[in-house]
GROMACS .gro file of C-alpha atoms in nm:
model
  459
    1MET     CA    1  -2.237  -0.528  -1.720
    2LYS     CA    2  -2.470  -0.250  -1.724
    3LYS     CA    3  -2.273  -0.062  -1.433
    4ASN     CA    4  -2.007  -0.086  -1.655
    5TYR     CA    5  -2.126   0.105  -1.940
    6ILE     CA    6  -2.302   0.361  -1.745
    7SER     CA    7  -1.966   0.424  -1.618
    8ILE     CA    8  -1.792   0.401  -1.919
    9LEU     CA    9  -2.106   0.641  -2.073
   10ILE     CA   10  -2.037   0.872  -1.748
   11SER     CA   11  -1.655   0.895  -1.802
   12LEU     CA   12  -1.697   0.946  -2.148
   13PHE     CA   13  -1.914   1.261  -2.068
   14ILE     CA   14  -1.669   1.417  -1.809
   15MET     CA   15  -1.406   1.387  -2.092
   16VAL     CA   16  -1.626   1.558  -2.346
   17LEU     CA   17  -1.724   1.824  -2.098
   18GLY     CA   18  -1.429   1.894  -1.973
   19THR     CA   19  -1.262   1.935  -2.290
   20PHE     CA   20  -1.458   2.241  -2.371
   21LEU     CA   21  -1.497   2.423  -2.016
   22PRO     CA   22  -1.325   2.724  -1.968
   23SER     CA   23  -1.080   2.815  -1.759
   24ILE     CA   24  -1.131   2.859  -1.375
   25GLY     CA   25  -0.981   3.081  -1.155
   26PRO     CA   26  -0.607   3.053  -1.123
   27ILE     CA   27  -0.653   2.690  -1.301
   28SER     CA   28  -0.601   2.705  -1.686
   29GLU     CA   29  -0.824   2.555  -1.980
   30LYS     CA   30  -0.572   2.270  -1.974
   31GLY     CA   31  -0.574   2.233  -1.586
   32VAL     CA   32  -0.963   2.174  -1.552
   33SER     CA   33  -0.897   1.903  -1.897
   34ALA     CA   34  -0.702   1.756  -1.661
   35ILE     CA   35  -0.917   1.796  -1.381
   36ALA     CA   36  -1.182   1.627  -1.624
   37LEU     CA   37  -0.987   1.330  -1.703
   38THR     CA   38  -0.893   1.207  -1.370
   39ALA     CA   39  -1.221   1.214  -1.224
   40ALA     CA   40  -1.297   0.965  -1.526
   41MET     CA   41  -1.016   0.774  -1.461
   42VAL     CA   42  -1.064   0.722  -1.127
   43LEU     CA   43  -1.450   0.639  -1.187
   44LEU     CA   44  -1.345   0.388  -1.387
   45LEU     CA   45  -1.143   0.231  -1.112
   46ALA     CA   46  -1.336   0.246  -0.866
   47ALA     CA   47  -1.634   0.111  -1.094
   48GLN     CA   48  -1.399  -0.111  -1.179
   49ALA     CA   49  -1.572  -0.094  -1.579
   50LEU     CA   50  -1.258  -0.171  -1.756
   51PRO     CA   51  -0.976  -0.340  -1.724
   52ILE     CA   52  -0.672  -0.149  -1.482
   53GLY     CA   53  -0.416  -0.168  -1.797
   54VAL     CA   54  -0.706  -0.047  -2.009
   55MET     CA   55  -0.771   0.239  -1.854
   56CYS     CA   56  -0.417   0.323  -1.806
   57PHE     CA   57  -0.436   0.343  -2.224
   58ILE     CA   58  -0.669   0.525  -2.255
   59CYS     CA   59  -0.561   0.789  -2.008
   60ILE     CA   60  -0.277   0.867  -2.207
   61LEU     CA   61  -0.454   0.881  -2.521
   62ALA     CA   62  -0.727   1.078  -2.380
   63GLN     CA   63  -0.430   1.378  -2.335
   64PRO     CA   64  -0.403   1.486  -2.701
   65LEU     CA   65  -0.752   1.424  -2.753
   66MET     CA   66  -0.898   1.704  -2.496
   67GLY     CA   67  -0.635   1.918  -2.529
   68ILE     CA   68  -0.434   1.852  -2.237
   69THR     CA   69  -0.077   1.778  -2.433
   70GLU     CA   70   0.038   1.859  -2.774
   71SER     CA   71   0.122   1.527  -2.926
   72LEU     CA   72   0.132   1.140  -2.844
   73SER     CA   73   0.467   1.244  -2.755
   74GLU     CA   74   0.475   1.462  -2.474
   75SER     CA   75   0.211   1.284  -2.297
   76ALA     CA   76   0.436   0.948  -2.323
   77SER     CA   77   0.704   1.155  -2.151
   78TYR     CA   78   0.529   1.217  -1.841
   79TRP     CA   79   0.552   0.795  -1.827
   80ALA     CA   80   0.885   0.799  -1.896
   81ASN     CA   81   1.045   0.723  -1.575
   82TYR     CA   82   1.297   0.460  -1.409
   83LEU     CA   83   0.990   0.386  -1.135
   84PHE     CA   84   0.887   0.117  -1.468
   85PHE     CA   85   1.174  -0.065  -1.419
   86PHE     CA   86   1.194  -0.026  -1.012
   87VAL     CA   87   0.814  -0.131  -0.944
   88ILE     CA   88   0.869  -0.483  -1.170
   89MET     CA   89   1.190  -0.559  -0.992
   90ALA     CA   90   1.076  -0.467  -0.587
   91PHE     CA   91   0.754  -0.685  -0.714
   92ASN     CA   92   0.953  -0.948  -0.815
   93ILE     CA   93   1.134  -0.979  -0.524
   94GLY     CA   94   0.813  -1.046  -0.298
   95LEU     CA   95   0.678  -1.286  -0.596
   96ALA     CA   96   1.073  -1.518  -0.526
   97PHE     CA   97   0.929  -1.528  -0.162
   98SER     CA   98   0.605  -1.645  -0.263
   99ASN     CA   99   0.759  -1.910  -0.455
  100THR     CA  100   0.932  -2.083  -0.172
  101SER     CA  101   0.757  -2.163   0.233
  102LEU     CA  102   0.940  -1.915   0.368
  103PRO     CA  103   0.652  -1.732   0.459
  104ARG     CA  104   0.489  -2.096   0.573
  105ARG     CA  105   0.835  -2.101   0.811
  106MET     CA  106   0.754  -1.799   0.960
  107LEU     CA  107   0.420  -1.806   1.064
  108LEU     CA  108   0.538  -2.151   1.202
  109PHE     CA  109   0.759  -1.957   1.383
  110MET     CA  110   0.525  -1.734   1.491
  111LEU     CA  111   0.277  -2.011   1.600
  112GLN     CA  112   0.511  -2.181   1.850
  113ARG     CA  113   0.575  -1.873   2.053
  114VAL     CA  114   0.269  -1.754   2.141
  115LYS     CA  115   0.072  -1.840   2.414
  116LYS     CA  116  -0.199  -2.111   2.309
  117ASP     CA  117  -0.554  -1.888   2.425
  118ALA     CA  118  -0.796  -1.751   2.193
  119ARG     CA  119  -0.608  -1.481   2.068
  120GLY     CA  120  -0.220  -1.630   2.052
  121PRO     CA  121  -0.270  -1.798   1.653
  122VAL     CA  122  -0.461  -1.481   1.562
  123LEU     CA  123  -0.176  -1.261   1.653
  124ALA     CA  124   0.092  -1.489   1.485
  125ILE     CA  125  -0.125  -1.464   1.146
  126TRP     CA  126  -0.143  -1.108   1.158
  127LEU     CA  127   0.183  -1.045   1.301
  128THR     CA  128   0.336  -1.267   0.983
  129THR     CA  129   0.118  -1.071   0.797
  130ALA     CA  130   0.216  -0.733   0.849
  131LEU     CA  131   0.566  -0.845   0.838
  132LEU     CA  132   0.606  -1.002   0.497
  133SER     CA  133   0.422  -0.716   0.393
  134GLY     CA  134   0.734  -0.493   0.442
  135ILE     CA  135   0.889  -0.715   0.133
  136ILE     CA  136   0.617  -0.846  -0.100
  137ALA     CA  137   0.313  -0.653  -0.208
  138ASN     CA  138   0.051  -0.622   0.018
  139PHE     CA  139  -0.229  -0.796  -0.258
  140ALA     CA  140  -0.029  -1.079  -0.283
  141VAL     CA  141   0.068  -1.102   0.086
  142ILE     CA  142  -0.326  -1.106   0.201
  143ALA     CA  143  -0.400  -1.331  -0.093
  144LEU     CA  144  -0.085  -1.604   0.006
  145MET     CA  145  -0.233  -1.558   0.372
  146LEU     CA  146  -0.544  -1.608   0.358
  147ALA     CA  147  -0.528  -2.021   0.254
  148PHE     CA  148  -0.383  -2.019   0.604
  149ALA     CA  149  -0.629  -1.818   0.784
  150TRP     CA  150  -0.893  -2.076   0.639
  151GLU     CA  151  -0.730  -2.337   0.773
  152TYR     CA  152  -0.720  -2.210   1.099
  153LEU     CA  153  -1.102  -2.130   1.117
  154SER     CA  154  -1.170  -2.476   0.913
  155LEU     CA  155  -1.073  -2.623   1.295
  156PHE     CA  156  -1.367  -2.471   1.436
  157ASP     CA  157  -1.671  -2.789   1.485
  158ASP     CA  158  -1.907  -2.490   1.650
  159PRO     CA  159  -2.003  -2.212   1.328
  160VAL     CA  160  -2.096  -1.896   1.607
  161LYS     CA  161  -1.785  -1.919   1.726
  162LYS     CA  162  -1.586  -1.992   1.385
  163LYS     CA  163  -1.746  -1.634   1.261
  164LYS     CA  164  -1.670  -1.462   1.531
  165THR     CA  165  -1.328  -1.527   1.514
  166GLY     CA  166  -1.329  -1.518   1.148
  167ARG     CA  167  -1.438  -1.172   1.223
  168CYS     CA  168  -1.115  -1.081   1.421
  169LEU     CA  169  -0.918  -1.252   1.216
  170LEU     CA  170  -1.004  -1.184   0.896
  171ILE     CA  171  -1.030  -0.762   0.987
  172GLY     CA  172  -0.731  -0.790   1.157
  173MET     CA  173  -0.560  -0.911   0.860
  174CYS     CA  174  -0.640  -0.620   0.604
  175ALA     CA  175  -0.517  -0.407   0.901
  176SER     CA  176  -0.200  -0.571   0.912
  177THR     CA  177  -0.160  -0.624   0.566
  178GLU     CA  178  -0.182  -0.234   0.510
  179LEU     CA  179   0.042  -0.106   0.829
  180GLY     CA  180   0.310  -0.372   0.736
  181GLY     CA  181   0.330  -0.264   0.347
  182ASN     CA  182   0.454   0.075   0.554
  183ILE     CA  183   0.766  -0.060   0.693
  184THR     CA  184   1.003  -0.045   0.343
  185PRO     CA  185   0.992   0.158   0.057
  186LEU     CA  186   0.943  -0.213  -0.121
  187GLY     CA  187   0.627  -0.278   0.106
  188SER     CA  188   0.370  -0.061  -0.141
  189SER     CA  189   0.403   0.070  -0.491
  190ILE     CA  190   0.272   0.371  -0.325
  191ASN     CA  191   0.530   0.432  -0.124
  192ILE     CA  192   0.789   0.414  -0.401
  193MET     CA  193   0.560   0.698  -0.609
  194VAL     CA  194   0.551   0.905  -0.291
  195ILE     CA  195   0.990   0.854  -0.314
  196ASN     CA  196   1.008   0.995  -0.724
  197PHE     CA  197   0.765   1.296  -0.598
  198LEU     CA  198   1.019   1.420  -0.291
  199ASN     CA  199   1.298   1.306  -0.554
  200ASP     CA  200   1.159   1.541  -0.812
  201CYS     CA  201   1.090   1.791  -0.573
  202GLY     CA  202   1.435   1.785  -0.481
  203TYR     CA  203   1.403   1.611  -0.105
  204SER     CA  204   1.601   1.288  -0.114
  205ILE     CA  205   1.493   1.054   0.134
  206SER     CA  206   1.712   0.653   0.216
  207TYR     CA  207   1.541   0.370   0.280
  208ALA     CA  208   1.752   0.370   0.577
  209LYS     CA  209   1.592   0.711   0.683
  210TRP     CA  210   1.261   0.595   0.585
  211ILE     CA  211   1.254   0.271   0.794
  212ALA     CA  212   1.408   0.438   1.091
  213ILE     CA  213   1.107   0.697   1.057
  214SER     CA  214   0.816   0.408   1.043
  215LEU     CA  215   0.916   0.127   1.177
  216PRO     CA  216   0.877   0.257   1.564
  217LEU     CA  217   0.565   0.398   1.434
  218PHE     CA  218   0.398   0.082   1.292
  219VAL     CA  219   0.541  -0.063   1.606
  220ILE     CA  220   0.309   0.109   1.812
  221LEU     CA  221   0.008   0.100   1.565
  222PHE     CA  222  -0.004  -0.218   1.521
  223PHE     CA  223  -0.008  -0.288   1.919
  224LEU     CA  224  -0.269  -0.051   1.929
  225MET     CA  225  -0.457  -0.209   1.649
  226THR     CA  226  -0.450  -0.528   1.855
  227ARG     CA  227  -0.576  -0.412   2.136
  228ILE     CA  228  -0.888  -0.224   1.991
  229LEU     CA  229  -1.017  -0.535   1.764
  230PHE     CA  230  -0.936  -0.757   2.059
  231ALA     CA  231  -1.170  -0.536   2.303
  232LEU     CA  232  -1.425  -0.488   2.019
  233CYS     CA  233  -1.461  -0.845   1.792
  234PRO     CA  234  -1.285  -1.040   2.044
  235PRO     CA  235  -1.196  -1.442   1.908
  236GLU     CA  236  -1.277  -1.765   2.027
  237ALA     CA  237  -1.056  -1.963   2.139
  238LEU     CA  238  -0.940  -2.382   2.014
  239ASN     CA  239  -0.842  -2.611   2.242
  240GLN     CA  240  -0.473  -2.721   2.246
  241GLU     CA  241  -0.536  -3.068   2.047
  242GLN     CA  242  -0.666  -2.826   1.828
  243ILE     CA  243  -0.377  -2.567   1.808
  244ARG     CA  244  -0.102  -2.866   1.830
  245GLU     CA  245  -0.337  -3.008   1.492
  246CYS     CA  246  -0.257  -2.625   1.352
  247ILE     CA  247   0.100  -2.629   1.401
  248SER     CA  248   0.146  -2.986   1.274
  249SER     CA  249  -0.011  -2.907   0.959
  250ASN     CA  250   0.207  -2.572   0.907
  251GLN     CA  251   0.551  -2.788   0.930
  252THR     CA  252   0.832  -2.797   0.643
  253SER     CA  253   1.103  -2.946   0.633
  254ALA     CA  254   1.367  -2.808   0.928
  255ALA     CA  255   1.647  -2.730   0.631
  256LEU     CA  256   1.600  -2.453   0.372
  257THR     CA  257   1.614  -2.532   0.005
  258PRO     CA  258   1.949  -2.408  -0.223
  259LYS     CA  259   1.671  -2.179  -0.383
  260GLU     CA  260   1.549  -2.024  -0.028
  261LYS     CA  261   1.907  -1.990   0.073
  262LYS     CA  262   1.984  -1.796  -0.293
  263LEU     CA  263   1.690  -1.589  -0.225
  264LEU     CA  264   1.799  -1.520   0.149
  265LEU     CA  265   2.133  -1.442   0.108
  266ILE     CA  266   2.104  -1.198  -0.227
  267VAL     CA  267   1.800  -0.996  -0.042
  268SER     CA  268   1.996  -0.968   0.249
  269ALA     CA  269   2.254  -0.856   0.073
  270MET     CA  270   2.029  -0.588  -0.100
  271MET     CA  271   1.869  -0.475   0.218
  272ILE     CA  272   2.260  -0.413   0.382
  273LEU     CA  273   2.314  -0.202   0.069
  274LEU     CA  274   1.996   0.010   0.064
  275LEU     CA  275   2.076   0.111   0.461
  276ILE     CA  276   2.464   0.202   0.349
  277SER     CA  277   2.346   0.394   0.040
  278PRO     CA  278   2.330   0.704   0.193
  279PHE     CA  279   2.714   0.676   0.308
  280ILE     CA  280   2.816   0.614  -0.087
  281PRO     CA  281   2.657   0.825  -0.348
  282ALA     CA  282   2.773   0.465  -0.613
  283LEU     CA  283   2.531   0.297  -0.456
  284LYS     CA  284   2.182   0.395  -0.588
  285SER     CA  285   1.874   0.253  -0.409
  286GLU     CA  286   1.684   0.205  -0.756
  287LEU     CA  287   2.015   0.008  -0.901
  288ILE     CA  288   2.048  -0.188  -0.591
  289ILE     CA  289   1.642  -0.323  -0.611
  290VAL     CA  290   1.680  -0.382  -1.012
  291ALA     CA  291   1.957  -0.588  -0.995
  292ALA     CA  292   1.891  -0.778  -0.748
  293GLY     CA  293   1.526  -0.846  -0.892
  294ILE     CA  294   1.744  -0.942  -1.186
  295LEU     CA  295   1.990  -1.172  -1.014
  296LEU     CA  296   1.689  -1.341  -0.878
  297MET     CA  297   1.579  -1.427  -1.270
  298LEU     CA  298   1.955  -1.579  -1.333
  299PRO     CA  299   2.014  -1.955  -1.428
  300GLY     CA  300   2.183  -2.124  -1.108
  301ILE     CA  301   1.929  -1.906  -0.901
  302GLU     CA  302   1.583  -1.906  -1.040
  303ALA     CA  303   1.428  -1.820  -0.728
  304VAL     CA  304   1.118  -1.735  -0.994
  305THR     CA  305   1.118  -1.703  -1.358
  306TYR     CA  306   1.046  -1.445  -1.631
  307ASP     CA  307   0.714  -1.589  -1.699
  308GLN     CA  308   0.575  -1.631  -1.384
  309LEU     CA  309   0.708  -1.210  -1.378
  310ALA     CA  310   0.496  -1.133  -1.712
  311LYS     CA  311   0.182  -1.351  -1.585
  312SER     CA  312   0.170  -1.175  -1.266
  313GLU     CA  313   0.029  -0.877  -1.178
  314ALA     CA  314   0.394  -0.691  -1.147
  315PHE     CA  315   0.298  -0.491  -1.496
  316THR     CA  316  -0.071  -0.423  -1.464
  317GLN     CA  317   0.051  -0.246  -1.120
  318THR     CA  318   0.390  -0.124  -1.309
  319ILE     CA  319   0.130   0.085  -1.562
  320TYR     CA  320  -0.075   0.188  -1.328
  321ILE     CA  321   0.182   0.386  -1.097
  322CYS     CA  322   0.320   0.553  -1.413
  323CYS     CA  323  -0.041   0.620  -1.541
  324PHE     CA  324  -0.155   0.853  -1.188
  325ILE     CA  325   0.253   0.950  -1.183
  326GLY     CA  326   0.168   1.086  -1.585
  327LEU     CA  327  -0.149   1.275  -1.429
  328ALA     CA  328  -0.003   1.474  -1.161
  329GLY     CA  329   0.336   1.569  -1.395
  330ILE     CA  330   0.003   1.712  -1.609
  331LEU     CA  331  -0.208   1.842  -1.260
  332SER     CA  332   0.162   2.063  -1.220
  333SER     CA  333   0.209   2.190  -1.537
  334ALA     CA  334  -0.139   2.286  -1.585
  335GLY     CA  335  -0.151   2.501  -1.248
  336VAL     CA  336  -0.387   2.250  -1.063
  337VAL     CA  337  -0.102   2.192  -0.821
  338ASP     CA  338  -0.049   2.566  -0.732
  339ALA     CA  339  -0.437   2.603  -0.616
  340ILE     CA  340  -0.443   2.312  -0.406
  341THR     CA  341  -0.147   2.464  -0.214
  342ALA     CA  342  -0.319   2.793  -0.234
  343GLY     CA  343  -0.616   2.601  -0.064
  344PHE     CA  344  -0.447   2.483   0.208
  345GLN     CA  345  -0.233   2.790   0.317
  346SER     CA  346  -0.600   2.957   0.302
  347ILE     CA  347  -0.684   2.740   0.574
  348MET     CA  348  -0.354   2.655   0.761
  349PRO     CA  349  -0.290   2.911   1.022
  350SER     CA  350   0.048   3.084   0.879
  351ARG     CA  351   0.309   2.880   1.122
  352PRO     CA  352   0.091   2.551   1.200
  353SER     CA  353   0.235   2.280   1.381
  354VAL     CA  354   0.377   1.999   1.262
  355PHE     CA  355   0.098   1.728   1.450
  356ALA     CA  356  -0.175   1.923   1.347
  357VAL     CA  357  -0.092   1.908   0.940
  358VAL     CA  358   0.030   1.520   0.976
  359ALA     CA  359  -0.282   1.463   1.183
  360LEU     CA  360  -0.568   1.616   0.943
  361LEU     CA  361  -0.384   1.455   0.670
  362CYS     CA  362  -0.399   1.115   0.776
  363ILE     CA  363  -0.738   1.166   0.870
  364LEU     CA  364  -0.831   1.297   0.525
  365THR     CA  365  -0.598   1.041   0.329
  366ILE     CA  366  -0.768   0.801   0.517
  367VAL     CA  367  -1.139   0.889   0.423
  368MET     CA  368  -1.044   0.989   0.093
  369CYS     CA  369  -0.880   0.648   0.021
  370ASN     CA  370  -1.199   0.489   0.111
  371PHE     CA  371  -1.365   0.626  -0.182
  372LEU     CA  372  -1.088   0.657  -0.427
  373PRO     CA  373  -0.835   0.421  -0.595
  374ALA     CA  374  -0.522   0.464  -0.343
  375ALA     CA  375  -0.291   0.569  -0.630
  376ALA     CA  376  -0.490   0.870  -0.715
  377VAL     CA  377  -0.488   1.077  -0.381
  378PRO     CA  378  -0.079   1.107  -0.344
  379SER     CA  379  -0.061   1.165  -0.691
  380VAL     CA  380  -0.274   1.435  -0.625
  381LEU     CA  381  -0.161   1.514  -0.280
  382THR     CA  382   0.204   1.493  -0.274
  383VAL     CA  383   0.363   1.819  -0.447
  384PRO     CA  384   0.095   2.050  -0.284
  385MET     CA  385   0.156   1.917   0.055
  386ILE     CA  386   0.565   1.916  -0.048
  387THR     CA  387   0.512   2.275  -0.152
  388PHE     CA  388   0.287   2.315   0.145
  389CYS     CA  389   0.513   2.238   0.420
  390ALA     CA  390   0.796   2.388   0.228
  391SER     CA  391   0.585   2.717   0.287
  392VAL     CA  392   0.534   2.730   0.690
  393ARG     CA  393   0.907   2.565   0.740
  394ILE     CA  394   0.808   2.213   0.817
  395ASP     CA  395   1.025   1.911   0.692
  396PRO     CA  396   0.810   1.789   0.368
  397VAL     CA  397   0.945   1.455   0.453
  398LEU     CA  398   0.754   1.407   0.794
  399ALA     CA  399   0.426   1.520   0.597
  400VAL     CA  400   0.497   1.305   0.310
  401ILE     CA  401   0.561   0.997   0.472
  402PRO     CA  402   0.288   0.971   0.633
  403LEU     CA  403   0.090   1.101   0.394
  404ALA     CA  404   0.242   0.771   0.150
  405MET     CA  405   0.117   0.543   0.478
  406CYS     CA  406  -0.200   0.688   0.525
  407SER     CA  407  -0.291   0.616   0.144
  408ASN     CA  408  -0.231   0.200   0.207
  409CYS     CA  409  -0.506   0.244   0.496
  410SER     CA  410  -0.853   0.255   0.361
  411TRP     CA  411  -0.973   0.056   0.677
  412ILE     CA  412  -1.290   0.251   0.733
  413LEU     CA  413  -1.474   0.088   0.426
  414PRO     CA  414  -1.460  -0.236   0.298
  415LEU     CA  415  -1.389  -0.102  -0.087
  416ASP     CA  416  -1.076  -0.189  -0.162
  417PRO     CA  417  -0.914  -0.462  -0.337
  418ILE     CA  418  -0.684  -0.607  -0.029
  419SER     CA  419  -1.092  -0.585   0.192
  420LEU     CA  420  -1.280  -0.706  -0.087
  421LEU     CA  421  -1.055  -1.012  -0.081
  422THR     CA  422  -1.207  -1.070   0.296
  423TYR     CA  423  -1.569  -0.911   0.261
  424GLY     CA  424  -1.751  -1.116   0.043
  425LYS     CA  425  -1.688  -1.427   0.253
  426GLY     CA  426  -1.960  -1.313   0.546
  427TYR     CA  427  -1.719  -1.326   0.873
  428TYR     CA  428  -1.787  -0.956   0.881
  429THR     CA  429  -2.082  -0.708   0.791
  430LEU     CA  430  -1.970  -0.342   0.670
  431MET     CA  431  -2.061  -0.226   1.024
  432ASP     CA  432  -1.817  -0.436   1.207
  433MET     CA  433  -1.570  -0.292   1.004
  434VAL     CA  434  -1.654   0.088   1.002
  435LYS     CA  435  -1.635   0.095   1.434
  436PRO     CA  436  -1.301  -0.068   1.440
  437GLY     CA  437  -1.225   0.166   1.117
  438LEU     CA  438  -1.328   0.458   1.299
  439LEU     CA  439  -1.116   0.448   1.577
  440LEU     CA  440  -0.777   0.313   1.427
  441THR     CA  441  -0.801   0.632   1.200
  442ALA     CA  442  -0.840   0.847   1.479
  443VAL     CA  443  -0.569   0.688   1.680
  444THR     CA  444  -0.312   0.666   1.342
  445ALA     CA  445  -0.383   1.018   1.337
  446ALA     CA  446  -0.305   1.132   1.684
  447VAL     CA  447   0.013   0.893   1.735
  448THR     CA  448   0.119   0.985   1.363
  449GLY     CA  449   0.093   1.330   1.443
  450GLY     CA  450   0.299   1.321   1.799
  451TRP     CA  451   0.518   1.070   1.613
  452MET     CA  452   0.644   1.371   1.356
  453ALA     CA  453   0.600   1.630   1.566
  454LEU     CA  454   0.871   1.460   1.784
  455LEU     CA  455   1.091   1.423   1.525
  456SER     CA  456   1.088   1.767   1.372
  457LEU     CA  457   1.291   1.822   1.709
  458PHE     CA  458   1.553   1.629   1.590
  459ILE     CA  459   1.526   1.670   1.152
   0.00000   0.00000   0.00000
């Protein structure tokens, strides 16, 4: 509690100080105030001193008080965005899956097809976690899959083997969730935020193009992640009878329920429409997803209810994303984005390679996301990167998609909400995560940079 009070007081001091600071170089007084407000909000988020929704409303109220905007209505105008409805309905689709036995069916399918050795069940849980994260919000997936992880670990009688396997399993689950959330734009609200920035800057990207770029990258990085973790922290094996017990405990009825059939039908139709939307201008991706989310709540379908949606984290997460989109708009209008872009240009050669730009951006983003809230990094860096890439004749999409992907990958330190769900259980230490995390960061930068450089030859 004392830490919360201290964080709030420091944040207030930063905001008051920022209100009276003069302009700094090319950054106007409003820009300096906007930077101070952003720093204060990041501090409140990092310290978890206030509920996210309360912090966001403080942010919008502080803008006219600090002289960043002329009025509260101007501050609110930066929030007026279709993403408010889009993110809620995307979250709703994931919530509908969580209400069914489909995740358990997927896990059972994986368990029945992997080798019955030490790595098989662990790999099945990782892959199920990653694939679910492509549709369901990452935090919801890790919370759902942890129930299966505890069930599997409970089968170990030897506490040493249990802890050793738990270390491998839980670190891999965090990485799988973050990698899987990159497969589709629905997997993370950060992906949706970045697409919005691209659209605002005149660079549209379809769902089909996103998946075509990200899916091969996911396959490569997931394979390398499993090799790294199995080498650095190998799991222990269960005997065949215990593995059969694990599979048996996850059995479900053979037939899909009517609700599950309706959910799969609606989501399948949604994915087909999203994939063909680039060829039919009338099919707007945001309209398709909002329509699918609404259908799931209609009488006769009710894969999810409005009461469930209202009580979920959907509204809080949406306000959170809109808050940082608003801050990004203010930073841009105040000249801060131009200053950041100029900084990139000053440290880069006049014609940098795609590999160098993407690899350095990946490292910078992953490192920053281990100390800052995930949404803060792309909200500040995306528009400058779009401007910078356009100035050096690199397709901004090739840099911005990796920026979104790496914003989901804060796997060096267990400080983000995903890792904190597992870290507190005592199966692994901070250094247990740092070692594979640093190696994964280097591998991600190299592979992503190489993949985007290859794509630049064809896009």
